[in-house]
Structure formats: C-alpha cells, structure tokens
Short mmCIF file of N, CA and C in Angstrom, two decimals:
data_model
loop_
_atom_site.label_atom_id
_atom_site.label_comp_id
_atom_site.label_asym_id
_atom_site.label_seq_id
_atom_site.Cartn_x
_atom_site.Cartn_y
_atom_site.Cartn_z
N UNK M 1 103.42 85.07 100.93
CA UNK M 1 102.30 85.65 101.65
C UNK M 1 100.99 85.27 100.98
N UNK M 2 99.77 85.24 101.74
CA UNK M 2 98.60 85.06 101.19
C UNK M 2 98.37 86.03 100.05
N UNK M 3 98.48 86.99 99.61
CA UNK M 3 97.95 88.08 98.47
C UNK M 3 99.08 87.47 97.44
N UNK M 4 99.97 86.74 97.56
CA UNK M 4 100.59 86.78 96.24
C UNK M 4 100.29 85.66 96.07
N UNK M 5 99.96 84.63 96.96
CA UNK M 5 99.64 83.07 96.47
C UNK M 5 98.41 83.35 95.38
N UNK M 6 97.35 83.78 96.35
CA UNK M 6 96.17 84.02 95.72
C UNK M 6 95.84 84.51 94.19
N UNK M 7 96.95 85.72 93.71
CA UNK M 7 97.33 85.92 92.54
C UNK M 7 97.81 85.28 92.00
N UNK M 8 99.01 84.60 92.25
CA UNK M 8 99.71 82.97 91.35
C UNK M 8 98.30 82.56 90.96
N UNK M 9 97.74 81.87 92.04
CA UNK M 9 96.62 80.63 91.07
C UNK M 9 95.72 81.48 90.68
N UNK M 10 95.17 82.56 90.70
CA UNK M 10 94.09 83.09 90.17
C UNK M 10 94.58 83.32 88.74
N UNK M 11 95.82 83.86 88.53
CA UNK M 11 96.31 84.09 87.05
C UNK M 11 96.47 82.52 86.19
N UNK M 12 97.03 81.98 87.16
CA UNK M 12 97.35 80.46 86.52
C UNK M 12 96.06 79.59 86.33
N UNK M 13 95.01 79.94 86.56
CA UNK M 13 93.58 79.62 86.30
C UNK M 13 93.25 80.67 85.04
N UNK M 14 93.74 81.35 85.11
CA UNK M 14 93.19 82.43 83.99
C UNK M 14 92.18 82.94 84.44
N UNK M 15 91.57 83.87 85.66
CA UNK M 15 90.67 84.50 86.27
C UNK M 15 91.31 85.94 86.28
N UNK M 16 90.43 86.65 86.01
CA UNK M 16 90.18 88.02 86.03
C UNK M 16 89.80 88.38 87.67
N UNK M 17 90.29 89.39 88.44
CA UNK M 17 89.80 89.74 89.76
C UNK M 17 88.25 89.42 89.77
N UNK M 18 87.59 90.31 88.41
CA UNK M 18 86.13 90.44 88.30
C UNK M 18 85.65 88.75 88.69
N UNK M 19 86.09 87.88 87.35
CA UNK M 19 85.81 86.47 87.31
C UNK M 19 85.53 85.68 87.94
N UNK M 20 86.96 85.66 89.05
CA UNK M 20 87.28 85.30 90.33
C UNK M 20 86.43 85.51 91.72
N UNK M 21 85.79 87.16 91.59
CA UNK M 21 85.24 87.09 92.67
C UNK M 21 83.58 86.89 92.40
N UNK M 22 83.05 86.98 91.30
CA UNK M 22 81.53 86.15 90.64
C UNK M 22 81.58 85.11 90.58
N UNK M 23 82.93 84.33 90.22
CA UNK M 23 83.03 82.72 90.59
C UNK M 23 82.53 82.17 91.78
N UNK M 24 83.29 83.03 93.09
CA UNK M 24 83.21 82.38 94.04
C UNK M 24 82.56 83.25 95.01
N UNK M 25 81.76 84.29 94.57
CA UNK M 25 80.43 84.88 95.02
C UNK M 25 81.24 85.84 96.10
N UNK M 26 82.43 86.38 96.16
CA UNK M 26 83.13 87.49 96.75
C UNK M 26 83.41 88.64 96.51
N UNK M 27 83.32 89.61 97.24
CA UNK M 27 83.94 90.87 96.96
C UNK M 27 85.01 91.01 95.85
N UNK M 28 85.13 91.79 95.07
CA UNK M 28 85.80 91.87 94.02
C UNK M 28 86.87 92.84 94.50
N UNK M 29 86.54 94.23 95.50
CA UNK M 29 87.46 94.86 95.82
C UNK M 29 88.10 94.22 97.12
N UNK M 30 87.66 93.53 98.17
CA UNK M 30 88.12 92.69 99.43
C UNK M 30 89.25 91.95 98.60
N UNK M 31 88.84 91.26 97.44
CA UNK M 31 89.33 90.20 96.95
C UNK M 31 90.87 90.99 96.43
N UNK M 32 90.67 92.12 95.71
CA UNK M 32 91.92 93.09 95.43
C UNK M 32 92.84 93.48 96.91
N UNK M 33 92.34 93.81 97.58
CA UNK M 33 93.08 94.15 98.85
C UNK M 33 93.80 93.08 99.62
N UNK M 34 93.33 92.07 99.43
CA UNK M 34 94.18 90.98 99.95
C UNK M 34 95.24 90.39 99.15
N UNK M 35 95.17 90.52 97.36
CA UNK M 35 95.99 90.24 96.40
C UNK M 35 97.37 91.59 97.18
N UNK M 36 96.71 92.89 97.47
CA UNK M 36 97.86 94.05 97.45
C UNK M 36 98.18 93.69 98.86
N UNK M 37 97.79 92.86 99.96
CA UNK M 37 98.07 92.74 101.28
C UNK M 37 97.99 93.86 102.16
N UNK M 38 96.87 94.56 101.57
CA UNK M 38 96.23 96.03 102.08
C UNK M 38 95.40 95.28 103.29
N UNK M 39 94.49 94.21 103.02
CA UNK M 39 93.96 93.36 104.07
C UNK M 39 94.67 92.21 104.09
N UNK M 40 95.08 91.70 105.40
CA UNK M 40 95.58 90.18 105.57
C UNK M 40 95.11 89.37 106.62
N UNK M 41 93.86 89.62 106.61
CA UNK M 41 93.19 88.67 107.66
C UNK M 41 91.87 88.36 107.34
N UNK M 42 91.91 87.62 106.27
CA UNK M 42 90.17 87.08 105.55
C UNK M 42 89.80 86.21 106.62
N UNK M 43 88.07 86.02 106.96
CA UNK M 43 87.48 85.14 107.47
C UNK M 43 87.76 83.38 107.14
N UNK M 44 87.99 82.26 107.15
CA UNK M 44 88.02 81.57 106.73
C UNK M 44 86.97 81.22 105.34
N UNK M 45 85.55 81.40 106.03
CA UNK M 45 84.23 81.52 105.11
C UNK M 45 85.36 82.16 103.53
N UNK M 46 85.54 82.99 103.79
CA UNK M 46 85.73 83.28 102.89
C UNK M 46 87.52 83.01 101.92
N UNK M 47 88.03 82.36 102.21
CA UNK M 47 89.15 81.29 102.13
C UNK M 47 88.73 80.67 101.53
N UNK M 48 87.64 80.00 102.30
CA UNK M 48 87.02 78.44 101.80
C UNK M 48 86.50 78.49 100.38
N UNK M 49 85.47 79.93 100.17
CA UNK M 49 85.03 79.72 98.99
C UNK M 49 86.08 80.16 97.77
N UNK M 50 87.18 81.13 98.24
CA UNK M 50 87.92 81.23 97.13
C UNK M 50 89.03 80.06 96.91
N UNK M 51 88.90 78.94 97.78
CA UNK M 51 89.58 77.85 97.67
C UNK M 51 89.38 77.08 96.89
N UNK M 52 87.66 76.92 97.03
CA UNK M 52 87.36 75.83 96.09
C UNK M 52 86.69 76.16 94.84
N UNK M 53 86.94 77.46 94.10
CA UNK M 53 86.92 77.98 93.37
C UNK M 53 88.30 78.21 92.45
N UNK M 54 89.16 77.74 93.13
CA UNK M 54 90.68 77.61 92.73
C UNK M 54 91.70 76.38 92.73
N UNK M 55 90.10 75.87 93.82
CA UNK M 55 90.83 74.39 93.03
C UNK M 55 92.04 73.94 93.81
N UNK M 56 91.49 74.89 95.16
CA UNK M 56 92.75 74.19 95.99
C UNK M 56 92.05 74.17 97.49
N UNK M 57 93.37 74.05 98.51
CA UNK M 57 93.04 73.64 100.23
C UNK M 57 93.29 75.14 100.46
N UNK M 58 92.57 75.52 101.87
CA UNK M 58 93.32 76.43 102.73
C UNK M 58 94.33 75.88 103.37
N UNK M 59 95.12 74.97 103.38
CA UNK M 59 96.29 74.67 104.18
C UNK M 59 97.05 75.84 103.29
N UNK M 60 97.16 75.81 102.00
CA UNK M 60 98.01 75.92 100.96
C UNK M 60 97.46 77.19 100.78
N UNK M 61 96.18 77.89 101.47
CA UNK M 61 96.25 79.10 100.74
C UNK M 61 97.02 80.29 101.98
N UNK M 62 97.10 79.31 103.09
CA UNK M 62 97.80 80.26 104.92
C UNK M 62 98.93 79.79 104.73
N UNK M 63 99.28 78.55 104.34
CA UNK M 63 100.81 77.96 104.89
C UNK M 63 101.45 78.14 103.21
N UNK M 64 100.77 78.18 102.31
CA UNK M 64 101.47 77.68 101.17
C UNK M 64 102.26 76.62 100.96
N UNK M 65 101.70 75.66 101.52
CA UNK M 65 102.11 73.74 101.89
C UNK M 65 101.07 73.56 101.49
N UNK M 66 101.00 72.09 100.88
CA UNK M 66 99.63 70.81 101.15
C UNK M 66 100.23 69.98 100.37
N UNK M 67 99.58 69.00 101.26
CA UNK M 67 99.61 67.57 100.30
C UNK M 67 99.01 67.30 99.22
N UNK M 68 97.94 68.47 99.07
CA UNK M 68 97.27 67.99 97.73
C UNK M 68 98.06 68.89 96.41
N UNK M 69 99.02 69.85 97.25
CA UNK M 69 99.86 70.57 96.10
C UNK M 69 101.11 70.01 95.55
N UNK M 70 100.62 69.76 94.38
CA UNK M 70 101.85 68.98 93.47
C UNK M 70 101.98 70.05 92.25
N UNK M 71 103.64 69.78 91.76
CA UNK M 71 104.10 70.80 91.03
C UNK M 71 103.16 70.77 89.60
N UNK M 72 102.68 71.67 89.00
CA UNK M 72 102.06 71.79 87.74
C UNK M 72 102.85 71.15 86.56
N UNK M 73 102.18 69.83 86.15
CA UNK M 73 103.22 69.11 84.98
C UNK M 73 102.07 69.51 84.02
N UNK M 74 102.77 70.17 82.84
CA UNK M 74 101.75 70.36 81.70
C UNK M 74 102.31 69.18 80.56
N UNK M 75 101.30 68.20 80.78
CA UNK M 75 101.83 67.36 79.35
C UNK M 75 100.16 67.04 77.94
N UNK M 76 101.37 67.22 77.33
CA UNK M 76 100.18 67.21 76.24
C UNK M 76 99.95 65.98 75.79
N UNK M 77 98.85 65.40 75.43
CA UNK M 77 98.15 63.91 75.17
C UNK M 77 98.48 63.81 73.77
N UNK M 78 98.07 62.68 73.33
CA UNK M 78 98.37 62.90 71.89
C UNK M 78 97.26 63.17 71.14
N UNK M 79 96.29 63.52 71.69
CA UNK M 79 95.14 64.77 70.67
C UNK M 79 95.52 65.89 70.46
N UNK M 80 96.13 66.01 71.52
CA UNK M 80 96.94 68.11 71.75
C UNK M 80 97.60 68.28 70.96
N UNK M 81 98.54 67.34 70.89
CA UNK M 81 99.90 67.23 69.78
C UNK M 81 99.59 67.39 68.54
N UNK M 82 98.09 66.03 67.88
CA UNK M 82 97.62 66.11 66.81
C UNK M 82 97.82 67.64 66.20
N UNK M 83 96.95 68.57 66.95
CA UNK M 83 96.15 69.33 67.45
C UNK M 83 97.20 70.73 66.60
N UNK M 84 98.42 70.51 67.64
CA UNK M 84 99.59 71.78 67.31
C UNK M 84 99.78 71.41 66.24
N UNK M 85 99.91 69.94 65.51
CA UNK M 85 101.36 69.41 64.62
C UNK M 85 100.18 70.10 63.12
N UNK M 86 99.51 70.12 63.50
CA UNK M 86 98.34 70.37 62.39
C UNK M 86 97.91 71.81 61.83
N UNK M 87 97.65 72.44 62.89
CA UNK M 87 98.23 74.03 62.94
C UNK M 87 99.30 74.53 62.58
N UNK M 88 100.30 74.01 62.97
CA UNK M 88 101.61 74.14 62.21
C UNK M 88 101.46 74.00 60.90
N UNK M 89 100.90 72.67 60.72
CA UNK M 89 101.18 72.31 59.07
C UNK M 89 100.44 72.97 58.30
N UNK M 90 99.49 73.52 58.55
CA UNK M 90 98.50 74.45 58.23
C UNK M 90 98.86 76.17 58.08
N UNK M 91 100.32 76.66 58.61
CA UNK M 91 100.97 78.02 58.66
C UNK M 91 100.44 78.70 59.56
N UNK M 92 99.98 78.06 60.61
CA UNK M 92 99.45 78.96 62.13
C UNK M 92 101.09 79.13 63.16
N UNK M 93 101.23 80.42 63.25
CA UNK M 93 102.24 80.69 64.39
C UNK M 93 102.46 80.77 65.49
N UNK M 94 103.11 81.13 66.01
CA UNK M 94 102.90 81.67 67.33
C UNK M 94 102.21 82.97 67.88
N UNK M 95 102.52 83.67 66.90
CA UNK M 95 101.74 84.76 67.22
C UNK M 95 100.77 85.17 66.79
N UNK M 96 99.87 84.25 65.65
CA UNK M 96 98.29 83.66 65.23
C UNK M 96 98.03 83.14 66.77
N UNK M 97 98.73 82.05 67.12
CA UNK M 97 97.76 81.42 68.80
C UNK M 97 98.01 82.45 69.59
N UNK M 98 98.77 83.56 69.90
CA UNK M 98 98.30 84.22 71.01
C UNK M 98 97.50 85.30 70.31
N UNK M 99 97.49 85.44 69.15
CA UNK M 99 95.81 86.33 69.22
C UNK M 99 94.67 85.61 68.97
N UNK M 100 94.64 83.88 68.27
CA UNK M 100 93.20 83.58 68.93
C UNK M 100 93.11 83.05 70.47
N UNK M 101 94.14 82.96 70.94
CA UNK M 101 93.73 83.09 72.53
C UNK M 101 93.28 84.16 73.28
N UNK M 102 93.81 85.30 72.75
CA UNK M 102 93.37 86.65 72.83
C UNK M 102 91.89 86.48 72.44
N UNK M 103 91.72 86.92 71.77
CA UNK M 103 90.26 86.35 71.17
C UNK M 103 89.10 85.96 71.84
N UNK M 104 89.25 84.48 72.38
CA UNK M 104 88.81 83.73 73.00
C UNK M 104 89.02 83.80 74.43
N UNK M 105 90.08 84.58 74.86
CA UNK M 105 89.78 85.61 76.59
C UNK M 105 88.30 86.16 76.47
N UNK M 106 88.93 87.28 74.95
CA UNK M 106 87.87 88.11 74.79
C UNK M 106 86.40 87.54 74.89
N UNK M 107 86.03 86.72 73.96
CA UNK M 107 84.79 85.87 74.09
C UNK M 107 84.22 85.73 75.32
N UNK M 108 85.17 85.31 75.92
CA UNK M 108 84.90 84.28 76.92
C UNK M 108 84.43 85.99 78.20
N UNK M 109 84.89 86.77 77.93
CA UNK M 109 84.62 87.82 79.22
C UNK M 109 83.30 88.30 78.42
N UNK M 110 83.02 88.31 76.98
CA UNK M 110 81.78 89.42 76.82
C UNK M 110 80.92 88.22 77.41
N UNK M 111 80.94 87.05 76.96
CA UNK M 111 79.82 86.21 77.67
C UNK M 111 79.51 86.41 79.27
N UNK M 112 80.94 86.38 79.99
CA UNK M 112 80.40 86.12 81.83
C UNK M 112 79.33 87.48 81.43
N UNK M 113 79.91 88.98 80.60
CA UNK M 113 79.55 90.10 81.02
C UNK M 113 78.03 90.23 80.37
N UNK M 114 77.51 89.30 79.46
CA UNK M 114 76.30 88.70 78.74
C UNK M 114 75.35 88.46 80.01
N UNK M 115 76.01 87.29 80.35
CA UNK M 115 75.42 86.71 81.34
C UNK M 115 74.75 87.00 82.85
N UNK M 116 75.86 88.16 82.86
CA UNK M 116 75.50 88.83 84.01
C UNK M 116 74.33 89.61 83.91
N UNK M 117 74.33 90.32 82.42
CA UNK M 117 73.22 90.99 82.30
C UNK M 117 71.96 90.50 82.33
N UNK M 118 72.19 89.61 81.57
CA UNK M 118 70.77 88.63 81.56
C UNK M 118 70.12 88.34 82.67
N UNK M 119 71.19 88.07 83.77
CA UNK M 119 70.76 87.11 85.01
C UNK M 119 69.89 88.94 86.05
N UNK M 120 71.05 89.90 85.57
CA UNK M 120 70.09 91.20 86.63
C UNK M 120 68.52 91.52 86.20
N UNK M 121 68.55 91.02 85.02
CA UNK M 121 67.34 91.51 83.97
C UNK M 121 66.70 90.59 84.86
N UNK M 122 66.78 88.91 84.97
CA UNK M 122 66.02 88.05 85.54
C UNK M 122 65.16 88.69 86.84
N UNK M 123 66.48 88.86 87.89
CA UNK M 123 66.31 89.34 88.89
C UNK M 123 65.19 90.17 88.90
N UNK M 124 65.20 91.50 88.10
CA UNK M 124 64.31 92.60 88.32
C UNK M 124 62.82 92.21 87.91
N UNK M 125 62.36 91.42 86.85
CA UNK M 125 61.65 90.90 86.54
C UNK M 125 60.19 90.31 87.80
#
C-alpha cells in the first residue's frame, strides 16, 4: 500500500516524518496519516513533491513498480573499506559506530532544528 511504501523509503533515506515533510515542503501530520493509511488519497501535487524528495517516480509510489526501481545494492568502494579496515585497526566496534551514528543523527537534527530557527527569526525580521 502507499503508507507503507512511503515509510520504507522515508526510513531507508534516513528521514524523520518532521525532515521529510520540511524537505519536501508538506504537511507533517497529512504526511503521518497516509504513512498510518488513515488518508489514502493524496493529490498528485503532492506525490510529486514527496517523490522527488525521495528520490523516486510516482509510478512506484501508486503501483509500487518502476523502471527506475532497482534493488538497493550497497557496495562499498575501496575508500569505504580503507575507511572500516582502519577503524577496526584502531579498536572501534560495532557498537562505538552505532553510537557515533547516533551522534551524528543527533547533530544532524539539532542543525535542521538550528536552522529552522534562524530561518523564522529571518522571516519576522
């Protein structure tokens, strides 16, 4: 169904509902109701922009088909590799990278929530 596609790639992007709908300039609670399939009949307009904010087609966000959807191959280059093999060698774990990924969620949300402020401050100005 559309509300669970929409959640697949929104999580698999790493978007927050909030994120997701300031990304792509939408309702944040519309945007929840269609994840719970409380609403199932979005405007296209508004398809479109959470489409290309996700980096995908509306074929794929109504039919869950497209040609432009190919299975997610995660391969790592050999900088990435460098990257782990080095961390490793260095005594970083697994559960060191999921708390500086943690971390760096974190970062990464006080900034949008920085930003936002800044930008209302602009506004009122």
């Amino acid at each position: 169904m559309l509300g669970e596609r929409l959640k697949r790639l929104r999580k698999r992007k790493g978007y927050s509902l909030s994120e997701l709908s300031e990304l792509a300039g939408v309702s944040k609670s519309y945007l929840s109701y269609l994840e719970r399939n409380i609403q199932t009949n979005p405007s296209l307009q508004f398809l479109n922009k959470i489409a290309v904010t996700l980096e995908t087609d509306l074929e794929f966000l109504l039919n869950g088909e497209s040609e432009n959807d190919k299975p997610e191959v995660l391969v790592l280059d050999e900088e990435w590799k460098r990257l782990v093999q080095r961390a490793i060698a260095e005594g970083m774990s697994k559960e060191d990278f999921i708390h500086f990924k943690e971390y760096m969620e974190f970062q990464k949300w006080q900034g949008a929530k920085k930003n936002k402020s800044n930008k209302e401050e602009e506004e009122k100005a």
